[in-house]
Structure formats: C-alpha cells, structure tokens
Short mmCIF file of C-alpha atoms in Angstrom, two decimals:
data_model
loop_
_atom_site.label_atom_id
_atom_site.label_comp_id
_atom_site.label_asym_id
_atom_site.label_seq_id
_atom_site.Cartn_x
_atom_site.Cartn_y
_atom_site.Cartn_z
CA UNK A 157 6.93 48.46 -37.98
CA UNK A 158 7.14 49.99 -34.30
CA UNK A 159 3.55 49.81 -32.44
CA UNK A 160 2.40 52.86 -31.89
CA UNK A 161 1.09 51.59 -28.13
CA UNK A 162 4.42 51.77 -26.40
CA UNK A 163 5.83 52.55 -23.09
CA UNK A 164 8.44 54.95 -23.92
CA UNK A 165 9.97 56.43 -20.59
CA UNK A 166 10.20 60.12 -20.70
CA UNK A 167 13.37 59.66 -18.08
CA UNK A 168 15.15 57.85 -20.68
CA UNK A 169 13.86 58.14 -23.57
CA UNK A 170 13.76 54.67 -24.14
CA UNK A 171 11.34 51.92 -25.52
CA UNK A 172 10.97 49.65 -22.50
CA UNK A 173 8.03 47.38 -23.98
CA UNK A 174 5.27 47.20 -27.02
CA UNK A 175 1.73 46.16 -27.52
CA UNK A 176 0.26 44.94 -29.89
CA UNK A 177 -3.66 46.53 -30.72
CA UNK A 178 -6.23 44.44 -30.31
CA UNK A 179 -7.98 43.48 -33.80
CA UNK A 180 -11.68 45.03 -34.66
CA UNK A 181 -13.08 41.56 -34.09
CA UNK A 182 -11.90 41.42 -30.46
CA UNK A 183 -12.81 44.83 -29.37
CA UNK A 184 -16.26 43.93 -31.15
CA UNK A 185 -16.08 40.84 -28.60
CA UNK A 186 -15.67 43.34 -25.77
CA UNK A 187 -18.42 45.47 -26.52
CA UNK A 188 -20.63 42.55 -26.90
CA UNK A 189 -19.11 41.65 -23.63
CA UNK A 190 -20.08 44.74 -21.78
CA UNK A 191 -23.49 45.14 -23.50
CA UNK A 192 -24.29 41.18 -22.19
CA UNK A 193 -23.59 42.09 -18.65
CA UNK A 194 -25.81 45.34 -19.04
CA UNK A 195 -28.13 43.62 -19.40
CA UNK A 196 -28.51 42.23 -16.11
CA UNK A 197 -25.54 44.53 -13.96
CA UNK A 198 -28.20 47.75 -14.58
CA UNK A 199 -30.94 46.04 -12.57
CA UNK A 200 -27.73 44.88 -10.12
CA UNK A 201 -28.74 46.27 -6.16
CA UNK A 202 -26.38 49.18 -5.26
CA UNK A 203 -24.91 46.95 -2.22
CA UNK A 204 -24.00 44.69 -5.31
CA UNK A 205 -22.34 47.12 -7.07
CA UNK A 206 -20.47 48.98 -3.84
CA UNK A 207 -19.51 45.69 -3.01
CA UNK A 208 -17.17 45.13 -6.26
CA UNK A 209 -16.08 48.14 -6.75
CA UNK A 210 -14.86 48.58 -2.86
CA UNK A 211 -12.95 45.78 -3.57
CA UNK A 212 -11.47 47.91 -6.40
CA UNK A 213 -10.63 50.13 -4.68
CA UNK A 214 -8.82 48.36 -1.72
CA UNK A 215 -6.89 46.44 -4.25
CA UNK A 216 -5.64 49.61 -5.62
CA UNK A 217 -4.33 50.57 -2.26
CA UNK A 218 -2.63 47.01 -1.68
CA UNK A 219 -0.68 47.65 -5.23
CA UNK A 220 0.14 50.88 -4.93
CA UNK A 221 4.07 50.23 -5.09
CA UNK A 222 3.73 48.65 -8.10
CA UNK A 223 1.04 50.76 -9.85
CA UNK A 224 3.09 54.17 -8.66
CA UNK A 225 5.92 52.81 -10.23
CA UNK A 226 4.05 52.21 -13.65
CA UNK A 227 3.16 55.36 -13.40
CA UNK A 228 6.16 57.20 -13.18
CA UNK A 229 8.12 54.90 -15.51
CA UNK A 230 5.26 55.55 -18.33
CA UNK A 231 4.58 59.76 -18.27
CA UNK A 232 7.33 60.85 -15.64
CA UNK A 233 6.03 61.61 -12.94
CA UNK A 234 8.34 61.83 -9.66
CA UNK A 235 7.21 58.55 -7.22
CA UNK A 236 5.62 60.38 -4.58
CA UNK A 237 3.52 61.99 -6.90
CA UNK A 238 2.56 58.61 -8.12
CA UNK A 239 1.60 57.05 -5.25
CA UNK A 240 -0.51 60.45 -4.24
CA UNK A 241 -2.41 59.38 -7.15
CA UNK A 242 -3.42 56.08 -6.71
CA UNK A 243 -4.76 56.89 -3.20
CA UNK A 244 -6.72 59.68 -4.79
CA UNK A 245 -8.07 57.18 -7.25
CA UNK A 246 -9.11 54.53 -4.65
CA UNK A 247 -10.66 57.51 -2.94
CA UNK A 248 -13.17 58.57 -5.87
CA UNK A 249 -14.26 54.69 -6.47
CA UNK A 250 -14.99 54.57 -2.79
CA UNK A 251 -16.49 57.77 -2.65
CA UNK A 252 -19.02 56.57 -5.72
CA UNK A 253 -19.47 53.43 -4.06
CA UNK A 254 -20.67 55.11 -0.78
CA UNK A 255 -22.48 58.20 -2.20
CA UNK A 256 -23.85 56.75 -5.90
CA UNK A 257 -27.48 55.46 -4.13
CA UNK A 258 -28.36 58.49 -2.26
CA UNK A 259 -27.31 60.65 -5.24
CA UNK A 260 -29.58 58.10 -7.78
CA UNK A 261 -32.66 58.04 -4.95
CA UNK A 262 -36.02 58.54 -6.61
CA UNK A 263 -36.83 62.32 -6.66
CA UNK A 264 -41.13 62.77 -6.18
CA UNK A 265 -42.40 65.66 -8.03
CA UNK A 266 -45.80 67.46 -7.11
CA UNK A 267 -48.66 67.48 -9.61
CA UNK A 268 -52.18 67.42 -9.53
CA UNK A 269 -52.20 64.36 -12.52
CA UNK A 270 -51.46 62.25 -9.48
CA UNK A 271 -48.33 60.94 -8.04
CA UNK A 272 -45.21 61.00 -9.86
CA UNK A 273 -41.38 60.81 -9.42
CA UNK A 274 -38.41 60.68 -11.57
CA UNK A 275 -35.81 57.72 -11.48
CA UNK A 276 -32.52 57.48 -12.39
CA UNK A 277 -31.41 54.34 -14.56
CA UNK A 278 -28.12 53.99 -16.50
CA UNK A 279 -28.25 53.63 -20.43
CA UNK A 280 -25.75 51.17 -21.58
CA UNK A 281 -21.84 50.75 -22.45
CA UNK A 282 -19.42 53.61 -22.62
CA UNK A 283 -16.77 54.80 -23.61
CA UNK A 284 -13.82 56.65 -21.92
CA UNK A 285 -11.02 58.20 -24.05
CA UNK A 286 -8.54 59.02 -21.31
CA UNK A 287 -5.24 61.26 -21.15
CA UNK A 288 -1.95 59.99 -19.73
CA UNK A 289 -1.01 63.15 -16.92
CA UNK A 290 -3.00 61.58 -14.62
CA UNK A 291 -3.66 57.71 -15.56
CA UNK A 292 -5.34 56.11 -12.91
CA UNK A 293 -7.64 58.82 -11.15
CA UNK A 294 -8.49 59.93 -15.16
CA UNK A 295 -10.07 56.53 -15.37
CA UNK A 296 -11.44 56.58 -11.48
CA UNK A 297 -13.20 59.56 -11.84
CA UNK A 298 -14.96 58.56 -15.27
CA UNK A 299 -15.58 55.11 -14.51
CA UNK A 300 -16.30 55.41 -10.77
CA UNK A 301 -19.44 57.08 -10.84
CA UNK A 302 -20.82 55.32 -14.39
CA UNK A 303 -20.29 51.97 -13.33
CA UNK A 304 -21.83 52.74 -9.87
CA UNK A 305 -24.74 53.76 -11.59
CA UNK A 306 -25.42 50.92 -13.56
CA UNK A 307 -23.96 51.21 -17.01
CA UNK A 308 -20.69 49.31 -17.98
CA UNK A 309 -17.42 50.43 -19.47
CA UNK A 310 -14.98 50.05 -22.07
CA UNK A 311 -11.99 52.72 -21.52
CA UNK A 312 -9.46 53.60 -24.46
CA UNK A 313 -6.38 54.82 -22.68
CA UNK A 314 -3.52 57.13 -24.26
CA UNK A 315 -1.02 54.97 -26.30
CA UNK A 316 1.83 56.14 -24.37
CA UNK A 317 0.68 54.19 -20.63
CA UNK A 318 -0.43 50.96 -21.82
CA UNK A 319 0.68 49.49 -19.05
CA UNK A 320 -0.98 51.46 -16.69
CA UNK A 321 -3.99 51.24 -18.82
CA UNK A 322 -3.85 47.35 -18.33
CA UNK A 323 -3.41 47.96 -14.38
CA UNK A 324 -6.40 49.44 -13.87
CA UNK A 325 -8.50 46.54 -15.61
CA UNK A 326 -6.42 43.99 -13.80
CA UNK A 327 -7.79 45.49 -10.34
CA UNK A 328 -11.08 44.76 -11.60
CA UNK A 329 -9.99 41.29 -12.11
CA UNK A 330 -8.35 40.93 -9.31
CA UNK A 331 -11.17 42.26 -7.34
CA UNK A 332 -13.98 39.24 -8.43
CA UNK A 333 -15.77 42.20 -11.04
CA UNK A 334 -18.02 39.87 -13.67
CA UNK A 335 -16.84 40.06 -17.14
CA UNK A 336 -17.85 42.64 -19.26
CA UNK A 337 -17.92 45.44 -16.10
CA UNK A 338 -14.99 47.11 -16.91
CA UNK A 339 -12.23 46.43 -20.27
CA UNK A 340 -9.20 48.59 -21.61
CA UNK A 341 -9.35 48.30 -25.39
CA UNK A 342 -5.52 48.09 -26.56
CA UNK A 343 -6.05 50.36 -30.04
CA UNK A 344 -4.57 53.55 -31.75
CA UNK A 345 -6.37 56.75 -31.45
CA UNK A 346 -7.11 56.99 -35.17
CA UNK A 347 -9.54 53.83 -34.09
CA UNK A 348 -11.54 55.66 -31.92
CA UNK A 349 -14.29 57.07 -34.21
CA UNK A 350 -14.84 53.30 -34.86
CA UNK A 351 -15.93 52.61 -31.56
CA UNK A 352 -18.14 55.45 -31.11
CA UNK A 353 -20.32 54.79 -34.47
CA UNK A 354 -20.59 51.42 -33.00
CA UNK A 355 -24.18 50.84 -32.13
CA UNK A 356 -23.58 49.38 -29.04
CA UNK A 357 -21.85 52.33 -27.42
CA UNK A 358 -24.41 54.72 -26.06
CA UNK A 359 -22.01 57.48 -24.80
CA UNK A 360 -18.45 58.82 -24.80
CA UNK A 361 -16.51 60.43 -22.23
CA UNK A 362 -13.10 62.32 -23.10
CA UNK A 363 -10.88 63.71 -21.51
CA UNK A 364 -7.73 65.35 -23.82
CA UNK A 365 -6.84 67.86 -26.85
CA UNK A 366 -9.60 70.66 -27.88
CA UNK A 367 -9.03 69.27 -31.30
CA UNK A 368 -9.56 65.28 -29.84
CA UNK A 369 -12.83 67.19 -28.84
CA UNK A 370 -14.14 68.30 -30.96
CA UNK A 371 -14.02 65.37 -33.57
CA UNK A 372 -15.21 62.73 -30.83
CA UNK A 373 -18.39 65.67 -30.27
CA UNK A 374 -19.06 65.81 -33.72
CA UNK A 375 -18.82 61.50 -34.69
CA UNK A 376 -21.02 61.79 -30.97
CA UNK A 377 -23.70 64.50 -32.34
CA UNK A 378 -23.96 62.59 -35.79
CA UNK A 379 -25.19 59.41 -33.82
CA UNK A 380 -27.27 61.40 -30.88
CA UNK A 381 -24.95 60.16 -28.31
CA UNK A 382 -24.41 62.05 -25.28
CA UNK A 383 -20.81 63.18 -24.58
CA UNK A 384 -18.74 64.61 -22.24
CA UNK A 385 -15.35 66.96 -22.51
CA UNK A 386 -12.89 67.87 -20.64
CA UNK A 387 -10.31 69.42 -22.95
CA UNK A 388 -7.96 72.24 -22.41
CA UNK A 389 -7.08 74.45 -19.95
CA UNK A 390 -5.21 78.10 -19.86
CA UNK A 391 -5.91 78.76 -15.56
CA UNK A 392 -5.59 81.98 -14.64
CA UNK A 393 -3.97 82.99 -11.25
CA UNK A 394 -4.90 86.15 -9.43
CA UNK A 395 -2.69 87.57 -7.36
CA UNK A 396 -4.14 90.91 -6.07
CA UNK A 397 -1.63 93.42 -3.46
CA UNK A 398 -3.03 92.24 -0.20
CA UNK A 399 -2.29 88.46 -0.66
CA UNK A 400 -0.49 86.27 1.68
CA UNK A 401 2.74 85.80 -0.04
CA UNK A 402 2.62 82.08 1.33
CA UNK A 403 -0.64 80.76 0.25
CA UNK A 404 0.94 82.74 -3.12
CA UNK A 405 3.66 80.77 -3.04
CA UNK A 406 2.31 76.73 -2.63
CA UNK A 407 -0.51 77.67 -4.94
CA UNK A 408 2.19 78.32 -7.69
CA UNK A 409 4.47 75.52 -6.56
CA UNK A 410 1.43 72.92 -6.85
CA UNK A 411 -0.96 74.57 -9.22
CA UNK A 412 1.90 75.14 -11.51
CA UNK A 413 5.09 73.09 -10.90
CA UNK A 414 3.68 69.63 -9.61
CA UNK A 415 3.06 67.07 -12.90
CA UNK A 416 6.38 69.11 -14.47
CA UNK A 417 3.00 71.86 -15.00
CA UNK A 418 1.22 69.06 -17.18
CA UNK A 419 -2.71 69.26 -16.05
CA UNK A 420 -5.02 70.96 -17.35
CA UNK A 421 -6.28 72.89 -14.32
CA UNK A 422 -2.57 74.01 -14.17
CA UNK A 423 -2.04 77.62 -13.18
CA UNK A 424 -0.81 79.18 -16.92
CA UNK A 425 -1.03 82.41 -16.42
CA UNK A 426 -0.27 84.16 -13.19
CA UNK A 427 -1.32 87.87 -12.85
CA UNK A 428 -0.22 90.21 -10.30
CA UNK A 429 -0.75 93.03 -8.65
CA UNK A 430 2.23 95.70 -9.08
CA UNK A 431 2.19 95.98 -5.24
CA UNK A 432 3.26 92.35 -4.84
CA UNK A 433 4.75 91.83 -7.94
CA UNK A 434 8.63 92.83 -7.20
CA UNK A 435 8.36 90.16 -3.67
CA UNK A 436 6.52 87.13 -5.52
CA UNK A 437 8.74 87.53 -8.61
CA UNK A 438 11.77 87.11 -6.33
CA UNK A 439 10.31 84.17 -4.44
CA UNK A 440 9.68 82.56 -7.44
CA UNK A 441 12.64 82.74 -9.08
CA UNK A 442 14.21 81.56 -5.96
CA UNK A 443 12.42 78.55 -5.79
CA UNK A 444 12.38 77.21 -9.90
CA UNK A 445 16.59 77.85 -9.51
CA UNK A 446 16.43 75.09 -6.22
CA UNK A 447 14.24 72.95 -7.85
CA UNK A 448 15.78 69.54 -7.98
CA UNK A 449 14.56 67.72 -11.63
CA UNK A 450 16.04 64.64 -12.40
CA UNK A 451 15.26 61.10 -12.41
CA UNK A 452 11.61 60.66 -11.24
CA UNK A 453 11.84 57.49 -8.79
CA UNK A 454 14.41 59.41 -6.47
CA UNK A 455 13.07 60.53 -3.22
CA UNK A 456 14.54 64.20 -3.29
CA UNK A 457 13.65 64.67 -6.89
CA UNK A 458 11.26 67.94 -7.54
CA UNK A 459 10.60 67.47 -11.06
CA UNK A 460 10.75 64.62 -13.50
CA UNK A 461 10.92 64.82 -17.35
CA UNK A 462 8.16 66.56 -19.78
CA UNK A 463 6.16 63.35 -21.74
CA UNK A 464 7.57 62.93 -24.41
CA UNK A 465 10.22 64.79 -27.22
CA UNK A 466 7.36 66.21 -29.05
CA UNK A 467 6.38 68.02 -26.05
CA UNK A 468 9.62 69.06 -24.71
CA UNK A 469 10.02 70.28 -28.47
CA UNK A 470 6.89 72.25 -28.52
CA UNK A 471 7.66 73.98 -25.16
CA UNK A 472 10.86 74.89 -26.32
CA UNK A 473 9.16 76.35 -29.61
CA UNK A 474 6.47 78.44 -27.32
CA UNK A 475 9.71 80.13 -24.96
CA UNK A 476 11.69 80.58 -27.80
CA UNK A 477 9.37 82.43 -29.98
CA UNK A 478 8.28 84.44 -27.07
CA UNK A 479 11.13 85.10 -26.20
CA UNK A 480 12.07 86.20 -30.11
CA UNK A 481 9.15 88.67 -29.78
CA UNK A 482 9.86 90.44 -26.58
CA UNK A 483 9.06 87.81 -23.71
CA UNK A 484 12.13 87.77 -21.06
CA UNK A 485 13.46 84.67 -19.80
CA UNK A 486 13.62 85.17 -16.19
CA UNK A 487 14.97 81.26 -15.59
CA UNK A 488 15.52 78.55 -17.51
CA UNK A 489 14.13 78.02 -21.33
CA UNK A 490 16.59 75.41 -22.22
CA UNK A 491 16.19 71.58 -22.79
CA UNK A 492 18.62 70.01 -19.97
CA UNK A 493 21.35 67.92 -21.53
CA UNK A 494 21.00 64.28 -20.97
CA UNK A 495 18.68 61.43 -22.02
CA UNK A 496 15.61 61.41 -21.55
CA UNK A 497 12.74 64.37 -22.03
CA UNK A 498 13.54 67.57 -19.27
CA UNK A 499 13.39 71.00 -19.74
CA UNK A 500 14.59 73.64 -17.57
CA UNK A 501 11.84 74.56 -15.15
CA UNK A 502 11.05 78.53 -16.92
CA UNK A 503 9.85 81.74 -16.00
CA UNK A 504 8.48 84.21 -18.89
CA UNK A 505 7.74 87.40 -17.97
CA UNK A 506 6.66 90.62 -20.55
CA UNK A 507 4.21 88.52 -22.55
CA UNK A 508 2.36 89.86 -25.01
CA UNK A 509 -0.60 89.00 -27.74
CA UNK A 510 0.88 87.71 -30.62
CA UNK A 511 3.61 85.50 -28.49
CA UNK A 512 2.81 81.59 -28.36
CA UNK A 513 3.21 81.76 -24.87
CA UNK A 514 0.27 84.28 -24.32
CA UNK A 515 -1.93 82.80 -27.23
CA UNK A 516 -1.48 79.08 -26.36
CA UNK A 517 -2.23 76.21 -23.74
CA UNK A 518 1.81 75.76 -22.43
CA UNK A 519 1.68 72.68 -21.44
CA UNK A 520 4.75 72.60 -19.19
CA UNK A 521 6.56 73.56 -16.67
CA UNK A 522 7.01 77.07 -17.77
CA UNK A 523 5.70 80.23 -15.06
CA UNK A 524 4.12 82.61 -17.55
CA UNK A 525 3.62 86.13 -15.25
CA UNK A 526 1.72 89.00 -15.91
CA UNK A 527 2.20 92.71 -14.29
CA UNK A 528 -0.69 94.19 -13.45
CA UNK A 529 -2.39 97.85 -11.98
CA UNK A 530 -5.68 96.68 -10.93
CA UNK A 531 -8.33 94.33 -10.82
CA UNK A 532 -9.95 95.60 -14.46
CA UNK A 533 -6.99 94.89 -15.78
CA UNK A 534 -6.18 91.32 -14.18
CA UNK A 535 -9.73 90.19 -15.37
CA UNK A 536 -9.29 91.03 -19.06
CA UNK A 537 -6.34 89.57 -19.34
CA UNK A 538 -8.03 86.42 -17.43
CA UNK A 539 -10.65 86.34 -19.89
CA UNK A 540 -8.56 86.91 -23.12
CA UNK A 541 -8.29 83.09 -23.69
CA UNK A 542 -10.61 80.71 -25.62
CA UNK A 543 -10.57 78.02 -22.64
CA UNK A 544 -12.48 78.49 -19.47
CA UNK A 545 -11.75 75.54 -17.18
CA UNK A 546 -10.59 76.88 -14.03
CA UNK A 547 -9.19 80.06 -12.11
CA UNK A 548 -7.71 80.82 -9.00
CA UNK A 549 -7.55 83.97 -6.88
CA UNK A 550 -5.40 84.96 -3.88
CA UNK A 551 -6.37 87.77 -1.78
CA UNK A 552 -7.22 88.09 1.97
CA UNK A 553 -10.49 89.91 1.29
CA UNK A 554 -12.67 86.88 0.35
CA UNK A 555 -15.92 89.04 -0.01
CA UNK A 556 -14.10 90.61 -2.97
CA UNK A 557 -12.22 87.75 -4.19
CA UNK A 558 -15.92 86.56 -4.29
CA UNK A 559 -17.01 89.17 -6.57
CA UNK A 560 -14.00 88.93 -8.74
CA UNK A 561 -14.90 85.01 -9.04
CA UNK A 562 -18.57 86.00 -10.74
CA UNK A 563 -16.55 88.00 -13.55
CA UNK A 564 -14.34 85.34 -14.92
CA UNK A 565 -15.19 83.20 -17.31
CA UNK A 566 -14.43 79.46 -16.14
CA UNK A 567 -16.34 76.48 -14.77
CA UNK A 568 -14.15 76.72 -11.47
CA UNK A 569 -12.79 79.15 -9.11
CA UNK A 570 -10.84 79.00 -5.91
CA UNK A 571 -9.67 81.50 -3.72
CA UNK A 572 -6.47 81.10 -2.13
CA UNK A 573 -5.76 77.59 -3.14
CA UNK A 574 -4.92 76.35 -6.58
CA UNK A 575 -7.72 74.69 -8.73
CA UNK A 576 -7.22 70.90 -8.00
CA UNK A 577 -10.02 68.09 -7.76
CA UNK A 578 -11.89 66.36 -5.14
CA UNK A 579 -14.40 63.63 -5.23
CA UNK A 580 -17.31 65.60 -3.70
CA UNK A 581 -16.71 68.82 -5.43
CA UNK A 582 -17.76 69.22 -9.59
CA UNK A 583 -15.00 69.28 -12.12
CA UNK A 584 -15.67 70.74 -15.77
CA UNK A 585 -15.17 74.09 -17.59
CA UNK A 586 -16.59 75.96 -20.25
CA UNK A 587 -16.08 77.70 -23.71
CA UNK A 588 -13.27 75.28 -25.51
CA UNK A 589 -12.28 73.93 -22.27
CA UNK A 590 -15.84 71.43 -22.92
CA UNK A 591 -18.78 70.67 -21.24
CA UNK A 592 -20.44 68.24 -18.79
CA UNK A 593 -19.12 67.99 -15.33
CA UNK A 594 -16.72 65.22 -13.51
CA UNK A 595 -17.06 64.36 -10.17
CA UNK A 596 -19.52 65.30 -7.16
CA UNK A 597 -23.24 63.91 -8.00
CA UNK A 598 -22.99 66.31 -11.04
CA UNK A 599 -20.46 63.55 -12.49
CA UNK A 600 -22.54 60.51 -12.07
CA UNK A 601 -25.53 62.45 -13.60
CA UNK A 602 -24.06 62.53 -17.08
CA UNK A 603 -25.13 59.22 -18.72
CA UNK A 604 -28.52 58.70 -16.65
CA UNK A 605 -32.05 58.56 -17.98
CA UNK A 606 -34.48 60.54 -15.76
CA UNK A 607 -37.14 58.67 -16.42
CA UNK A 608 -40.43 59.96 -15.27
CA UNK A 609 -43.23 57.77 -13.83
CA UNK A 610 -46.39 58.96 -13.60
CA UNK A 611 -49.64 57.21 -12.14
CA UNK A 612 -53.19 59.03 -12.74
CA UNK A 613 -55.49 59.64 -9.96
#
C-alpha cells in the first residue's frame, strides 16, 4: 500500500519519493526526548538560546538553493517565490532570537501587599500541526518564538512536503541544537489526536482547515490544553472610487495571484466601487491573460500548478457551479491540458449567495469581483462570510479608510497594501478564521505562564 506521506509534485503529477511514518513507540521516544531537554533548556539563559537558534537561522540562508528547490518541487510554488520564503523564515527566527528577552522581561506591578511582578516562563513540549502553502516560515513563525521562550517542540508537518518537513529539523541539526529542541514527527494526520491526548504535550498550535480546527480545539479543550488556530480565510478587498489604480493593481497581483492564490490571507473577494470598477476590471483582465503559468523552477514563470488534483478539482467544481448559477467567467475557468495540477488563472464576476464561489473559501487562483455603489454596501458584503482573518482597503483618504477598518469584522486590516505578514506585526483572525495571535510579542505570549510573585511587606 502507497504511504500516504509522499512528495507528489503538483508540476507533474508525479510520485518522486515515500516515507514511511514513524511507529507510536518512536514518536513516544521523541516526546520523551523533548520533555528531557525541558527540563533543563527552560531554565537555559536567553544568550543560550539566541545563540542556537541564530545559527538556525544562518544555516537556513546558506541552504537556501536547496531548501527553495524542495519547496517548489513539493506544493508548486514558482523558485523565486521559494527562495523569498526561506529568507522570510530566517528573518522571524532571528527576529525571536533578538526580540524574545525584552518581550519575556519581568513586568512589576504596584500594590500595597508589597512588591510584586509577573514573570514569564514557558510550560513544556508542543505541538505544531503545520500547512504546506507556506512550509518553512509556517514552522518559523510557530516555533521561533516558543522555542525562544523556553519550551521545546515537536512539529507535525502536512503529508504532502515531507521533505521539506525534514529540512527544517535538519537545520537544527546542522546548527549544534541539543536533542530534543526541535523534531518533525513523520505520521498521518488521522494520528494527530494521539499526540495531543498525550500527557506530555502541554499545547497545540495549528495552522490549516476550519474543520482540522475545530477537532484539534475540541481533543485540546477535553485535556485543558491551550491552543492556537489559524484556520481559514475569505479576505476581503476594498476598492473604493478614489483609489490609486496602481497600489489597486500589485495588491491584487500579490494578495491574490502570488502562491497560485493559495494563503489564507489571500484577497477572495474584491469589491469595488462602480466609479473604478469599468478601469480595474480591464487592468485585471489584462494582466491574468499575460500571466505566464507553467513549470515552477523557470525564471519567467508567473504561476506554478494548484497542490494537488483534489484541489484543482474542487476549484473547478466552485467556477463551474457558479458559473451554472449566473457567475460570468471573465477569464479562464478551465484546467490547462498537460501533466501536472494547473488551472487557468480565473476571473468571476456577478456572484451571488447561493454560488460556491460567494459561499466558500476558493482556495485558488480564481479573482472573485464584486460591483459595488457605496461603502454600506462594500461592508456587508465584507462581512457576509463566517471567517474573519484579514481585510484590505484601498483608498487615498486614509482617515476614512480608517473608519471603514473599525466596521469590518477581521483580526487584520491594511490600507493600501494587501494583508501579508511580518515578524514584528500580530497575525491571527477571528470568528471561524480561529483565535490566538502569530507573530509580534503577541505570538510568543501564547504558551507562557505569567506567573505572579509576590513578597509581603
């Protein structure tokens, strides 16, 4: 029987190597691993700590060839996007390594008891569940900031970049990091409620599916374990009348187009203004028609391949019954015809309630547009989503693009720029997108025990 932990390139749609999953008894090795080392890496100084995981980080950025090229020969990504990524990953280690002691300082607090203060001291092993869009900074950003603080790490990666999974831990190695710090666990997702009952684990960290979710919250709420999510997204992107048509323009080519539109903080639903809607329409259109998608490690390629058949399939099932209910294909909304996993980049236009396209996360490189009178009417349709990760908003009167920002119901906005992510700023959403916060000191915060110390007068 074919392992489920494959790499499967998207660009071919071929099987170019299998793992086998590590047996309960060695992951149960692992944990016992990682809770040995707590013991003594939590009382570890912070010059300790910044010490290993620079090294991390630099050896990252000495095998960034290589890793890239895992990369895009696992999910699909075109190279340069790739290689973007492992510098950005490098960058949130080091930015945890320089930053995690002044964000952990002891904080005094005034009372007339006596003299007290709160400190900060990790709580044991955890566990990251982590996506394959983005495989390395997915697994910087979680285990960054947690290892910095003190706790250690085991890190379940999606069965479809084992190799990249495997990367990451062999930096680690590479880099002099004690045993125990930081492991990949080689196991099916079906496993993963295993490891979280396990009464070593003392948190869980996930990044993936609103259904993924909300099963790891629940096995996580049954054993008083904190958790974190960051699940879904369905981004809206305002585009009010007196926008710069350029800013318009990269937001939708980056916040929608880079990653073949596979992140969750893509932009999947665009709304604008009637004023501007004829001119950006047009632009658009221009651009998804030039777009270049093809084989990922070629320099002038724009777009590589969706991840995998069932997702090409499922985009192809959101266009078409759009489409089937009154959605117009402006571009695209075909599978291309050779091997491997691409779709036609796609604009959809007319959508509706009712129409996958409007009721669903399209996970995809598919433009979903929205007409619009007003500013009333851009924020309900904004709103009329169960996620709530990010938003955007484009307009060249920032005191109202402010006051738009207050009214929409997400854990991120940004005005004129497309939601993205940045070591010093939070990351996290709300309503079915999840909770708890990535990134910034709010990310290092999440498995931390504020322990209070009070002396008496």
């Amino acid at each position: 029987m074919a392992s489920s932990i494959r790499t499967l390139n998207p660009a071919t749609g071929k099987i170019e190597k299998e793992f086998q999953a590590y047996t309960s008894e060695e992951i149960n090795h692992y944990i016992d691993d990682a809770n040995e080392l707590y013991q003594t890496w939590r009382f570890e100084s912070f010059e300790e700590r910044k010490a290993v995981m620079k090294r991390v980080a630099n050896e990252m950025r000495k095998q960034k060839t290589r890793l890239a090229k895992l990369i895009t020969t696992e999910m699909g990504k075109p190279l340069h996007e790739s290689e973007i990524e492992i510098d950005y990953s490098a960058n949130i280690i080091d930015y945890y390594a320089d930053n995690a002691e002044g964000f952990l300082a002891n904080a005094p607090l005034e009372t007339e008891k006596g003299t007290a203060y709160v400190v900060s001291e990790p709580i044991g092993v955890l566990l990251g569940v982590m996506p394959w869009n983005f495989p390395f900074s997915q697994i910087a950003r979680f285990a960054g900031p947690h290892i910095m603080a003190g706790n250690t790490v085991v890190l379940k990666t999606a069965s479809n970049i084992p190799q990249c999974g495997i990367a990451f831990e062999e930096m680690f190695t590479a880099s002099g990091a004690p045993k125990g710090l930081y492991k990949n666990l080689l196991m099916p997702g079906k496993d993963t409620d295993t490891i979280i009952n396990h009464p070593k684990i003392v948190g869980v960290s996930l990044t993936g599916s609103e259904a993924a979710g909300a099963e790891v919250a629940s096995i996580a709420g049954k054993n008083v374990k904190p958790s974190v999510l960051e699940l879904g997204g369905s981004d809206p992107m305002i585009v009010l009348d007196d926008a710069d048509i350029e800013k318009v323009m990269n937001g939708t080519i980056n916040g929608r187009l880079r990653n073949a539109g596979q992140a969750c903080t893509s932009s999947k639903r665009i709304i604008v203004q009637e004023g501007i809607y004829d001119e950006y329409l047009k632009r658009i259109t221009a651009h998804v028609n030039g777009m270049k998608v093809g084989d990922p490690t070629q320099a002038d390629t724009n777009m590589g391949p969706v991840s995998s058949e069932n997702a090409l399939e499922k985009l192809l099932e959101q266009i078409n019954d759009s489409a089937d209910k009154g959605a117009t294909i402006v571009s695209g909304g075909k599978r291309i015809e050779r091997e491997g996993f691409f779709l036609q980049p796609t604009i959809l236009t007319d959508l509706k309630p009712g129409m996958k396209a409007y009721d669903e996360e399209v996970f995809g490189p598919v433009v979903c547009i929205w007409k619009v009178k007003d500013v009333d009417e851009a924020i309900k349709i904004a709103n009329d989503t169960p996620y709530g990760l990010g938003a955007s908003i484009y307009t060249e009167n920032v005191p109202n693009a402010e006051k738009i920002a207050r009214r929409i119901d997400s854990g991120m906005v940004y005005v004129n720029k497309q939601v993205s992510s940045s070591p010093e700023l939070p990351f996290g959403g709300v309503k079915h997108s999840g909770y708890g916060r990535e990134l910034s000191k709010a990310g290092i915060l999440e498995f931390i025990n504020k322990k209070l110390i009070m002396i008496a007068k």
